[in-house]
Amino acid sequence: MASATGPSIADLAKRPRIAGVGTACPRETYTQREILDAFDITDQRVRSVFMNSAIERRGLVLPPRASDGSRATESQGDLLRKHVTNGLAMGREAVESCLREAGRSLADVRYLCCVSSTGFITPGFSALLIKELGMDRHCARIDVVGMGCNAGLNGLTAVAGWSAAHPGELALMVCIETCSAAYVFDGTMRSAVVNSLFGDGAAAVAVVGPAEAPENTGGPAKGTSGPALLRFASCIIPEAVDAMRYDWDDDLARFSFYLDPEVPYVVGAHVGLALDNLLTGTGLLRSDVSHWVVHSGGKKVIDSVRLNLGLARHDVRNTTKVLRDYGNLSSGSFLFSYQQLMAEGCVRPGEFGVLMTMGPGSTIELALVGW
């Protein structure tokens, strides 16, 4: 239960609300063993990383087969084309699913934010999706590019700000991550950790600003049953700025991910500080938070967050489920977890939740939501 001094119903009515979420993944999915076998990986150290990842299956767009049956080596150009083609397909599906849930149409969208870190293109996905979907050419847009796994909440901050200034208008954020367009297969443990973890996926969220003047309303705008976006907080860890990177590899002549083995411990050591900053001034305690929507950053990251915040395994059940069934979907992961939470039908009016993402910077991003 929320504390008596927490945000009131009137506070919730003044805030933008989530109106719907939609997700999409590639049609082809693979178990960890199938991926290892597809690339003839026999190194037992690498196989151990894959098989102990707490991931059972992921959606991926693997390289085409060469004439000898092996997987072809993709150039950086091939990977970029995969990023665009697969990203647009997943983005379109996620947007259409999201709008169906929100009971809205493409004609209602006034603001579009696209988030991605698995490729660099200009114009970005926002312009490409407007063309692909036939959206209004006057739709305002923004692209959040290269921020990594935390970027979904960075983008949602911008969307919530726009929505608050445009009562009743519909905004969309679409996270599009073709992580298989950022893979390298060089046999190193560095690449093995990355390749064992990430999956392809897109997630869209619809946000609507308050439809009426706050003094004239006692609840959410019509058709917005999701939570109010109450506040956001960010915690950057400059001393760990190189712990998570996506940069150019001269030896491979392509971009590649890097994840420091210390990432789970860096995140865990700072997550309490970040959460306290989010709750300061709200009148809420950690114990007032009923629902936790955490980025599926990996088994060790999830465990570190849970242990350092004193959460039960039940609190991160949806995050664990997303990791198991989809892998780390980068910026859109937390929306997959949110979708799982809402599908349970367990949320009650008056409850509060925390959305949490982690990524390069190193950064922890949070949002407080209320139903």
XYZ file of C-alpha atoms in Angstrom:
371
model
C 0.000 0.000 0.000
C 1.121 3.550 -0.687
C 1.954 5.764 2.261
C -0.530 8.477 3.214
C 1.832 11.186 2.032
C 2.432 9.685 -1.408
C 1.096 11.096 -4.699
C -2.671 11.605 -4.641
C -5.340 10.852 -7.246
C -5.213 14.521 -8.214
C -1.446 14.222 -8.772
C -2.000 11.231 -11.047
C -4.602 13.116 -13.073
C -2.085 15.809 -13.929
C 0.396 13.381 -15.455
C 0.653 11.667 -18.853
C -0.461 8.039 -18.864
C 0.528 4.891 -20.686
C -2.361 3.948 -22.985
C -0.990 0.759 -24.520
C 2.080 -1.333 -25.359
C 2.917 -3.570 -28.310
C 5.902 -5.819 -28.989
C 7.378 -7.743 -31.908
C 10.224 -10.179 -32.569
C 11.589 -12.055 -35.586
C 9.617 -15.115 -36.662
C 12.717 -17.301 -36.372
C 13.754 -18.187 -32.830
C 16.614 -20.350 -31.605
C 17.652 -22.154 -28.471
C 21.137 -21.491 -27.160
C 22.250 -24.928 -28.325
C 20.910 -24.309 -31.821
C 22.895 -21.077 -32.071
C 26.094 -22.805 -30.936
C 25.581 -25.582 -33.454
C 24.720 -23.143 -36.267
C 28.194 -21.624 -35.959
C 29.994 -24.877 -35.167
C 31.190 -23.528 -31.817
C 33.024 -26.297 -29.988
C 35.024 -24.275 -27.435
C 33.668 -25.552 -24.113
C 34.267 -22.208 -22.396
C 32.096 -20.439 -24.947
C 29.447 -23.148 -24.860
C 29.336 -22.842 -21.077
C 28.655 -19.093 -21.311
C 25.699 -19.747 -23.617
C 24.253 -22.668 -21.687
C 24.419 -20.928 -18.292
C 22.818 -17.649 -19.387
C 19.276 -18.383 -18.068
C 18.100 -17.890 -21.669
C 16.149 -20.666 -23.348
C 15.228 -19.102 -26.683
C 15.758 -15.851 -28.625
C 14.519 -14.281 -31.820
C 17.429 -13.578 -34.173
C 18.099 -12.914 -37.850
C 21.131 -15.132 -38.400
C 23.468 -14.727 -41.393
C 22.402 -16.557 -44.568
C 23.973 -19.917 -45.314
C 26.991 -20.089 -47.616
C 27.282 -22.674 -50.391
C 28.965 -25.141 -48.016
C 26.104 -24.883 -45.513
C 27.959 -22.725 -43.010
C 26.763 -19.297 -41.951
C 28.112 -16.546 -44.206
C 30.324 -13.783 -42.877
C 28.418 -10.492 -42.980
C 30.106 -7.196 -43.833
C 29.298 -4.019 -41.914
C 27.104 -3.046 -44.859
C 25.217 -6.346 -44.623
C 24.670 -5.773 -40.916
C 23.415 -2.222 -41.448
C 20.924 -3.416 -44.060
C 19.742 -6.053 -41.603
C 19.324 -3.337 -38.972
C 17.086 -1.291 -41.283
C 15.063 -4.067 -42.939
C 14.428 -6.144 -39.835
C 14.010 -3.041 -37.671
C 11.312 -1.568 -39.873
C 9.403 -4.850 -39.986
C 9.475 -5.282 -36.210
C 8.808 -1.588 -35.600
C 5.729 -1.631 -37.787
C 4.338 -4.720 -36.049
C 4.976 -3.272 -32.580
C 3.309 0.059 -33.472
C 0.235 -1.610 -34.935
C -0.118 -3.888 -31.904
C 0.318 -0.950 -29.525
C -2.325 1.159 -31.262
C -4.806 -1.720 -31.208
C -4.362 -2.049 -27.461
C -4.719 1.708 -26.993
C -7.830 1.825 -29.183
C -6.195 4.428 -31.407
C -5.182 4.729 -35.062
C -2.128 5.992 -36.916
C -4.032 9.192 -37.670
C -4.084 9.959 -33.931
C -0.286 9.962 -33.528
C 1.125 13.473 -33.064
C 4.628 12.689 -31.769
C 6.967 9.809 -32.576
C 10.156 8.936 -30.708
C 12.305 6.105 -32.078
C 15.065 4.531 -29.991
C 17.840 2.296 -31.326
C 21.479 1.398 -30.731
C 22.105 -1.481 -33.145
C 22.876 0.615 -36.216
C 23.399 4.205 -37.327
C 21.265 5.580 -40.158
C 20.223 9.015 -41.354
C 17.349 9.664 -41.735
C 16.485 7.639 -38.658
C 13.709 5.194 -37.922
C 11.256 7.994 -37.074
C 11.289 9.292 -40.662
C 11.356 5.775 -42.125
C 8.385 4.621 -40.035
C 6.346 7.722 -40.908
C 6.856 6.853 -44.572
C 6.416 3.095 -44.095
C 3.180 3.450 -42.122
C 1.756 6.404 -44.035
C 1.594 8.594 -40.945
C 0.785 12.303 -41.000
C 3.732 14.189 -42.458
C 3.277 16.849 -39.776
C 3.907 14.355 -36.952
C 6.650 15.703 -34.681
C 9.534 13.274 -34.193
C 12.821 12.571 -32.500
C 15.417 9.782 -32.696
C 17.370 8.609 -29.649
C 20.386 6.795 -31.079
C 23.357 5.046 -29.512
C 22.468 5.329 -25.824
C 22.194 1.571 -25.328
C 20.006 -0.586 -23.092
C 18.971 2.275 -20.806
C 17.682 4.396 -23.706
C 14.050 3.314 -23.503
C 13.548 5.373 -20.365
C 15.584 8.265 -21.785
C 13.186 8.300 -24.728
C 10.132 7.924 -22.495
C 11.250 10.991 -20.546
C 11.087 13.048 -23.743
C 7.726 11.550 -24.704
C 6.248 12.254 -21.256
C 7.457 15.856 -21.436
C 5.836 16.349 -24.839
C 2.613 14.694 -23.686
C 2.375 16.854 -20.577
C 2.479 19.932 -22.819
C -0.127 18.535 -25.266
C -3.214 17.466 -23.281
C -5.179 14.653 -24.862
C -2.722 14.131 -27.724
C -1.175 10.762 -28.541
C 2.572 10.169 -28.555
C 4.432 6.971 -29.416
C 7.850 5.690 -28.449
C 9.228 2.767 -30.443
C 12.360 0.888 -29.355
C 13.840 -0.978 -32.324
C 16.822 -3.237 -31.659
C 18.166 -5.710 -34.214
C 20.924 -6.948 -31.942
C 21.935 -9.602 -34.484
C 23.032 -6.685 -36.681
C 25.707 -5.931 -34.104
C 27.131 -9.428 -33.654
C 30.655 -10.530 -34.449
C 31.891 -14.114 -34.432
C 35.619 -14.052 -33.744
C 35.878 -16.857 -31.196
C 36.818 -14.557 -28.297
C 35.211 -14.616 -24.869
C 34.383 -10.920 -25.289
C 32.187 -11.726 -28.279
C 30.846 -14.901 -26.690
C 29.362 -12.992 -23.742
C 27.567 -10.572 -26.081
C 26.445 -13.239 -28.534
C 25.037 -15.381 -25.720
C 22.854 -12.589 -24.370
C 21.102 -10.318 -26.853
C 17.992 -10.952 -28.934
C 16.149 -8.984 -31.615
C 12.951 -7.172 -30.721
C 10.878 -4.004 -30.920
C 8.479 -2.476 -28.425
C 6.101 0.474 -28.760
C 4.349 2.397 -26.003
C 1.496 4.887 -26.419
C 1.359 7.863 -24.043
C -1.506 10.336 -23.665
C -1.380 13.651 -21.838
C -4.110 14.630 -19.343
C -7.251 15.413 -21.351
C -8.766 17.896 -18.927
C -7.604 20.658 -16.646
C -6.365 19.058 -13.418
C -8.889 20.906 -11.252
C -11.781 19.424 -13.251
C -10.808 15.761 -13.170
C -10.449 13.071 -10.547
C -8.955 10.304 -12.672
C -7.253 9.350 -15.901
C -8.348 10.511 -19.318
C -10.846 8.293 -21.079
C -9.241 5.229 -22.651
C -5.988 5.417 -20.662
C -6.101 2.550 -18.188
C -2.335 2.344 -17.793
C -0.290 4.040 -15.088
C 0.533 7.718 -14.801
C 4.164 8.652 -15.418
C 4.939 10.507 -12.203
C 8.645 11.270 -12.331
C 11.971 10.170 -13.794
C 15.471 9.921 -12.330
C 18.912 9.213 -13.718
C 22.154 8.064 -12.105
C 25.315 8.029 -14.202
C 28.463 6.291 -12.955
C 31.338 8.142 -14.690
C 34.047 5.920 -13.219
C 32.507 3.022 -15.167
C 32.087 4.909 -18.442
C 33.882 2.182 -20.419
C 32.143 -0.802 -18.814
C 29.526 -1.056 -21.600
C 30.481 0.041 -25.108
C 29.480 -0.265 -28.732
C 32.397 1.026 -30.752
C 34.541 0.380 -33.803
C 36.835 -2.646 -33.890
C 39.749 -1.997 -36.270
C 40.712 -5.668 -36.412
C 37.229 -6.767 -37.466
C 36.396 -3.614 -39.485
C 32.992 -3.317 -37.861
C 31.230 -2.098 -34.746
C 31.055 -4.457 -31.790
C 29.670 -4.597 -28.259
C 31.788 -4.826 -25.145
C 30.477 -5.759 -21.692
C 32.831 -5.621 -18.723
C 32.476 -8.630 -16.364
C 32.095 -6.141 -13.493
C 28.871 -4.626 -14.915
C 26.497 -6.501 -12.545
C 28.456 -5.360 -9.506
C 28.722 -1.748 -10.718
C 24.954 -1.622 -11.249
C 24.224 -3.307 -7.929
C 26.480 -0.940 -5.990
C 24.580 2.111 -7.274
C 20.996 0.931 -7.714
C 19.972 1.827 -4.159
C 21.313 5.355 -4.549
C 19.442 5.742 -7.833
C 16.166 4.501 -6.344
C 16.410 6.731 -3.292
C 16.902 9.710 -5.605
C 13.748 8.753 -7.518
C 11.638 8.504 -4.353
C 13.014 11.576 -2.564
C 10.236 14.121 -2.029
C 7.417 11.770 -3.021
C 6.567 10.600 0.484
C 7.028 7.018 -0.693
C 9.278 4.366 0.792
C 10.808 1.424 -1.060
C 8.218 -0.770 0.660
C 5.438 1.300 -0.965
C 6.474 0.073 -4.417
C 4.245 -2.847 -5.415
C 5.537 -3.563 -8.928
C 9.049 -3.711 -10.370
C 9.669 -3.567 -14.122
C 13.397 -4.134 -14.581
C 15.524 -4.374 -17.719
C 16.453 -7.981 -18.565
C 20.160 -7.170 -18.671
C 21.327 -10.683 -17.847
C 21.049 -13.174 -15.001
C 23.821 -11.624 -12.913
C 22.480 -8.096 -13.418
C 18.960 -9.113 -12.355
C 20.290 -10.944 -9.295
C 22.466 -7.966 -8.340
C 19.538 -5.545 -8.547
C 17.301 -7.893 -6.581
C 19.810 -8.524 -3.812
C 20.861 -4.882 -3.411
C 17.251 -3.670 -3.208
C 16.065 -6.529 -1.032
C 13.533 -7.723 -3.603
C 11.988 -11.178 -3.756
C 12.339 -13.371 -6.826
C 8.613 -12.821 -7.338
C 9.243 -9.076 -7.755
C 11.433 -9.683 -10.817
C 9.486 -12.649 -12.197
C 8.517 -10.856 -15.413
C 12.053 -9.646 -16.035
C 13.352 -13.188 -15.546
C 10.673 -14.514 -17.891
C 11.586 -12.010 -20.607
C 15.268 -12.947 -20.314
C 14.364 -16.630 -20.564
C 12.093 -16.300 -23.604
C 13.672 -13.399 -25.526
C 17.129 -12.640 -24.140
C 18.315 -9.088 -23.552
C 16.330 -6.946 -26.005
C 18.333 -3.815 -25.253
C 16.286 -0.594 -24.973
C 12.856 -2.216 -25.325
C 13.359 -4.966 -22.731
C 11.534 -3.158 -19.927
C 8.430 -2.735 -22.103
C 8.312 -6.496 -22.680
C 8.385 -6.910 -18.875
C 5.707 -4.238 -18.454
C 3.521 -6.041 -20.980
C 3.902 -9.265 -18.976
C 2.921 -7.444 -15.776
C -0.226 -5.958 -17.305
C -1.215 -9.313 -18.802
C -1.275 -10.789 -15.277
C -4.129 -8.463 -14.289
C -2.686 -8.111 -10.798
C -2.301 -4.320 -10.639
C -4.746 -2.399 -8.448
C -5.668 1.328 -8.297
C -3.567 3.168 -5.753
C -0.471 1.040 -6.323
C 2.919 2.310 -7.459
C 5.592 0.803 -9.662
C 9.182 1.454 -10.669
C 10.511 1.078 -14.194
C 14.278 0.532 -14.321
C 16.831 0.288 -17.128
C 20.611 0.081 -17.130
C 23.200 0.694 -19.825
C 26.299 2.501 -21.092
C 27.515 5.514 -19.215
C 27.337 3.526 -17.007
C 23.771 4.598 -16.282
C 20.726 3.591 -14.265
C 17.446 5.151 -15.414
C 14.222 4.994 -13.441
C 10.597 6.063 -13.629
C 7.940 6.117 -10.916
C 4.452 5.185 -12.118
C 1.105 5.103 -10.353
C -2.235 3.469 -11.088
